Amino acid sequence: MVEGKKTETPEIISEFKFEGELKGCVPFGSGHINDTYRLTFETANGDSGQYILQKMNQKVFTRPVELMENICGITDWLRRRIRERGGDVRRETMSVIPAKDGKPYCTDSDGEYWRAYYYITGATSYDTVKSDNDFYESAVAFGRFQRMLADYPTETLHETIPNFHNTVDRFAKFEKALREDSCGRAASVAPEIQFVRQREPLTHVLCDQQASGELPTRVTHNDTKFNNILIDDETGRAICVIDLDTVMPGLSVNDFGDSIRFGASTAAEDERDLDKVSMDLHLYEVYVKGFLEGCAGALTQRELEMLPMGAILMTFESGIRFLTDYLEGDHYFKIHCDGQNLDRARTQFRLVADMEQKLPQMRAIVERYARR
Ligand code: ADP
Ligand code: GN1
Ligand code: MG
């Protein structure tokens, strides 16, 4: 989690039902998609209150009203579940702060959509895995998240990004970007292009099994990066799953896989020294243990078998997406320096190659924990 310098205060703040007087507004977090701020307010009796304010990325989420319908539905559902088991509803799920007109979002004079949440205090989202316990905790929380949403009325969910984890479609979009080569960058990434094309058959593996029903479609998070979990500063427990923009029908193995891609890597997502990049089998094992506990027996035999494939596929797909964005001029993922999306693509491909080597061990680990 990164806290930025004080910034120009968004005019939209006055449109939300915040309590007290605004004392601070800072850019917050390290997400690649939305613009996030942390706001501090002081009430008349001297208490301070904090909120998260986000400008939703409309290039990525083209239907923000539907998106907020999903988020309100999911957070209401989770709140009921948390209350039933005597949990803390203010800390264990996000709470949307309505705008003064009662809607769960506001639009500004530029037509941008904004939303606000209570800031969850005493907890942190980390960009790197610093301890086995934190990673284990995140695994339990993402597994449990899926379980809590297992009987959510799927038909009420909007697809916020169509084909989000359709790897076959991601490959087609990559080929299109390559054909168009709008920035003249294709010639400089020949080895990466070759890497992707050699593995085209891989893109079908999970999509085919989803289409045939061999892998069940569930309500999944779809963006299970380690920094989309808040870890309690005192207890070290993962208390809240955040970043619910992509909660949609999907595959459990992809939720597992995206966490491995990001959290079990020995290096940052944009590391330039590729010799530092590999998939840490110990962290992988830690995550398997936690995820299976969190899912509590809900995964089918085929899902268990396909967990390692989920890790490879989510990493491969992310690499394809970063490379596509690089070819198209970096319009999707935020970048902080030139070539960052290419750096990101390269780490993903290095991880894929490493996981291909480690596949037998990855399978053996799942088998061991699945038997317990
Ligand atoms: P993005 O889609 O851009 O990744 P996120 O929704 O993940 O945006 O938010 C960015 C960051 O803001 C998170 O990584 C986390 O640090 C922080 N954050 C978001 N919501 C909350 C919240 N309700 N309480 C505390 N921190 C939050
Ligand atoms: C984005 O929003 P954030 O930073 O948690 C992206 C994910 C990618 C990830 C790569 C909506 O996640 O799909 O895996 O970057 N989110 C969206 O780091 O595209
Ligand atoms: Mg995020």
PDB file of N, CA and C in Angstrom, residues 224-262:
ATOM      1  N   THR A 224      -7.446 -11.727  -7.557  1.00  0.00           N
ATOM      2  CA  THR A 224      -7.044 -12.110  -6.203  1.00  0.00           C
ATOM      3  C   THR A 224      -5.579 -11.806  -5.895  1.00  0.00           C
ATOM      4  N   LYS A 225      -5.164 -10.612  -6.295  1.00  0.00           N
ATOM      5  CA  LYS A 225      -3.815 -10.156  -5.963  1.00  0.00           C
ATOM      6  C   LYS A 225      -3.691  -9.990  -4.457  1.00  0.00           C
ATOM      7  N   PHE A 226      -2.479 -10.217  -3.980  1.00  0.00           N
ATOM      8  CA  PHE A 226      -2.250 -10.113  -2.536  1.00  0.00           C
ATOM      9  C   PHE A 226      -2.642  -8.732  -1.988  1.00  0.00           C
ATOM     10  N   ASN A 227      -2.495  -7.684  -2.809  1.00  0.00           N
ATOM     11  CA  ASN A 227      -2.851  -6.359  -2.278  1.00  0.00           C
ATOM     12  C   ASN A 227      -4.352  -6.074  -2.341  1.00  0.00           C
ATOM     13  N   ASN A 228      -5.150  -7.064  -2.698  1.00  0.00           N
ATOM     14  CA  ASN A 228      -6.600  -6.908  -2.623  1.00  0.00           C
ATOM     15  C   ASN A 228      -7.187  -7.603  -1.386  1.00  0.00           C
ATOM     16  N   ILE A 229      -6.327  -7.712  -0.374  1.00  0.00           N
ATOM     17  CA  ILE A 229      -6.728  -8.286   0.922  1.00  0.00           C
ATOM     18  C   ILE A 229      -6.227  -7.322   1.996  1.00  0.00           C
ATOM     19  N   LEU A 230      -7.035  -7.107   3.019  1.00  0.00           N
ATOM     20  CA  LEU A 230      -6.544  -6.299   4.142  1.00  0.00           C
ATOM     21  C   LEU A 230      -6.186  -7.228   5.300  1.00  0.00           C
ATOM     22  N   ILE A 231      -4.967  -7.040   5.823  1.00  0.00           N
ATOM     23  CA  ILE A 231      -4.483  -7.865   6.939  1.00  0.00           C
ATOM     24  C   ILE A 231      -4.534  -7.022   8.222  1.00  0.00           C
ATOM     25  N   ASP A 232      -5.138  -7.572   9.238  1.00  0.00           N
ATOM     26  CA  ASP A 232      -5.276  -6.854  10.512  1.00  0.00           C
ATOM     27  C   ASP A 232      -3.896  -6.589  11.117  1.00  0.00           C
ATOM     28  N   ASP A 233      -3.648  -5.321  11.482  1.00  0.00           N
ATOM     29  CA  ASP A 233      -2.321  -4.942  11.991  1.00  0.00           C
ATOM     30  C   ASP A 233      -1.989  -5.629  13.315  1.00  0.00           C
ATOM     31  N   GLU A 234      -3.006  -5.927  14.110  1.00  0.00           N
ATOM     32  CA  GLU A 234      -2.729  -6.531  15.433  1.00  0.00           C
ATOM     33  C   GLU A 234      -2.714  -8.052  15.399  1.00  0.00           C
ATOM     34  N   THR A 235      -3.734  -8.618  14.785  1.00  0.00           N
ATOM     35  CA  THR A 235      -3.868 -10.080  14.871  1.00  0.00           C
ATOM     36  C   THR A 235      -3.163 -10.816  13.737  1.00  0.00           C
ATOM     37  N   GLY A 236      -2.841 -10.115  12.635  1.00  0.00           N
ATOM     38  CA  GLY A 236      -2.233 -10.779  11.477  1.00  0.00           C
ATOM     39  C   GLY A 236      -3.237 -11.597  10.678  1.00  0.00           C
ATOM     40  N   ARG A 237      -4.529 -11.490  11.023  1.00  0.00           N
ATOM     41  CA  ARG A 237      -5.554 -12.226  10.269  1.00  0.00           C
ATOM     42  C   ARG A 237      -5.970 -11.425   9.041  1.00  0.00           C
ATOM     43  N   ALA A 238      -6.285 -12.118   7.951  1.00  0.00           N
ATOM     44  CA  ALA A 238      -6.817 -11.431   6.768  1.00  0.00           C
ATOM     45  C   ALA A 238      -8.271 -11.136   7.060  1.00  0.00           C
ATOM     46  N   ILE A 239      -8.610  -9.854   7.180  1.00  0.00           N
ATOM     47  CA  ILE A 239      -9.975  -9.579   7.627  1.00  0.00           C
ATOM     48  C   ILE A 239     -10.939  -9.266   6.492  1.00  0.00           C
ATOM     49  N   CYS A 240     -10.440  -8.688   5.398  1.00  0.00           N
ATOM     50  CA  CYS A 240     -11.400  -8.232   4.398  1.00  0.00           C
ATOM     51  C   CYS A 240     -10.861  -8.392   2.979  1.00  0.00           C
ATOM     52  N   VAL A 241     -11.695  -8.924   2.113  1.00  0.00           N
ATOM     53  CA  VAL A 241     -11.379  -8.989   0.680  1.00  0.00           C
ATOM     54  C   VAL A 241     -11.886  -7.691   0.056  1.00  0.00           C
ATOM     55  N   ILE A 242     -11.011  -6.993  -0.653  1.00  0.00           N
ATOM     56  CA  ILE A 242     -11.422  -5.722  -1.261  1.00  0.00           C
ATOM     57  C   ILE A 242     -11.359  -5.816  -2.796  1.00  0.00           C
ATOM     58  N   ASP A 243     -11.548  -4.690  -3.452  1.00  0.00           N
ATOM     59  CA  ASP A 243     -11.493  -4.601  -4.921  1.00  0.00           C
ATOM     60  C   ASP A 243     -12.477  -5.581  -5.572  1.00  0.00           C
ATOM     61  N   LEU A 244     -13.751  -5.290  -5.376  1.00  0.00           N
ATOM     62  CA  LEU A 244     -14.798  -6.230  -5.795  1.00  0.00           C
ATOM     63  C   LEU A 244     -15.320  -5.959  -7.210  1.00  0.00           C
ATOM     64  N   ASP A 245     -14.598  -5.153  -7.972  1.00  0.00           N
ATOM     65  CA  ASP A 245     -15.073  -4.748  -9.302  1.00  0.00           C
ATOM     66  C   ASP A 245     -15.268  -5.906 -10.266  1.00  0.00           C
ATOM     67  N   THR A 246     -14.506  -6.959 -10.074  1.00  0.00           N
ATOM     68  CA  THR A 246     -14.553  -8.053 -11.045  1.00  0.00           C
ATOM     69  C   THR A 246     -15.218  -9.308 -10.476  1.00  0.00           C
ATOM     70  N   VAL A 247     -15.962  -9.155  -9.389  1.00  0.00           N
ATOM     71  CA  VAL A 247     -16.694 -10.324  -8.878  1.00  0.00           C
ATOM     72  C   VAL A 247     -17.750 -10.694  -9.923  1.00  0.00           C
ATOM     73  N   MET A 248     -17.603 -11.860 -10.481  1.00  0.00           N
ATOM     74  CA  MET A 248     -18.454 -12.305 -11.602  1.00  0.00           C
ATOM     75  C   MET A 248     -18.428 -13.822 -11.613  1.00  0.00           C
ATOM     76  N   PRO A 249     -19.293 -14.436 -12.399  1.00  0.00           N
ATOM     77  CA  PRO A 249     -19.165 -15.888 -12.583  1.00  0.00           C
ATOM     78  C   PRO A 249     -17.797 -16.202 -13.192  1.00  0.00           C
ATOM     79  N   GLY A 250     -17.114 -17.182 -12.620  1.00  0.00           N
ATOM     80  CA  GLY A 250     -15.772 -17.511 -13.105  1.00  0.00           C
ATOM     81  C   GLY A 250     -15.310 -18.851 -12.567  1.00  0.00           C
ATOM     82  N   LEU A 251     -14.005 -19.065 -12.639  1.00  0.00           N
ATOM     83  CA  LEU A 251     -13.435 -20.353 -12.221  1.00  0.00           C
ATOM     84  C   LEU A 251     -12.649 -20.206 -10.921  1.00  0.00           C
ATOM     85  N   SER A 252     -12.893 -21.144  -9.994  1.00  0.00           N
ATOM     86  CA  SER A 252     -12.143 -21.119  -8.734  1.00  0.00           C
ATOM     87  C   SER A 252     -10.643 -21.254  -8.998  1.00  0.00           C
ATOM     88  N   VAL A 253     -10.291 -22.025 -10.004  1.00  0.00           N
ATOM     89  CA  VAL A 253      -8.863 -22.249 -10.263  1.00  0.00           C
ATOM     90  C   VAL A 253      -8.178 -20.960 -10.727  1.00  0.00           C
ATOM     91  N   ASN A 254      -8.940 -20.054 -11.314  1.00  0.00           N
ATOM     92  CA  ASN A 254      -8.350 -18.768 -11.694  1.00  0.00           C
ATOM     93  C   ASN A 254      -8.094 -17.891 -10.467  1.00  0.00           C
ATOM     94  N   ASP A 255      -9.016 -17.938  -9.499  1.00  0.00           N
ATOM     95  CA  ASP A 255      -8.786 -17.173  -8.261  1.00  0.00           C
ATOM     96  C   ASP A 255      -7.530 -17.702  -7.563  1.00  0.00           C
ATOM     97  N   PHE A 256      -7.425 -19.007  -7.519  1.00  0.00           N
ATOM     98  CA  PHE A 256      -6.225 -19.608  -6.936  1.00  0.00           C
ATOM     99  C   PHE A 256      -4.995 -19.147  -7.734  1.00  0.00           C
ATOM    100  N   GLY A 257      -5.088 -19.271  -9.032  1.00  0.00           N
ATOM    101  CA  GLY A 257      -3.937 -19.018  -9.904  1.00  0.00           C
ATOM    102  C   GLY A 257      -3.444 -17.586  -9.862  1.00  0.00           C
ATOM    103  N   ASP A 258      -4.358 -16.628  -9.799  1.00  0.00           N
ATOM    104  CA  ASP A 258      -3.924 -15.225  -9.810  1.00  0.00           C
ATOM    105  C   ASP A 258      -3.166 -14.893  -8.530  1.00  0.00           C
ATOM    106  N   SER A 259      -3.577 -15.507  -7.424  1.00  0.00           N
ATOM    107  CA  SER A 259      -2.857 -15.285  -6.162  1.00  0.00           C
ATOM    108  C   SER A 259      -1.443 -15.844  -6.242  1.00  0.00           C
ATOM    109  N   ILE A 260      -1.297 -16.997  -6.866  1.00  0.00           N
ATOM    110  CA  ILE A 260       0.029 -17.607  -6.988  1.00  0.00           C
ATOM    111  C   ILE A 260       0.918 -16.738  -7.891  1.00  0.00           C
ATOM    112  N   ARG A 261       0.368 -16.344  -9.010  1.00  0.00           N
ATOM    113  CA  ARG A 261       1.082 -15.503  -9.972  1.00  0.00           C
ATOM    114  C   ARG A 261       1.736 -14.303  -9.287  1.00  0.00           C
ATOM    115  N   PHE A 262       0.983 -13.668  -8.417  1.00  0.00           N
ATOM    116  CA  PHE A 262       1.459 -12.424  -7.811  1.00  0.00           C
ATOM    117  C   PHE A 262       2.215 -12.682  -6.513  1.00  0.00           C
TER     118      PHE A 262
END
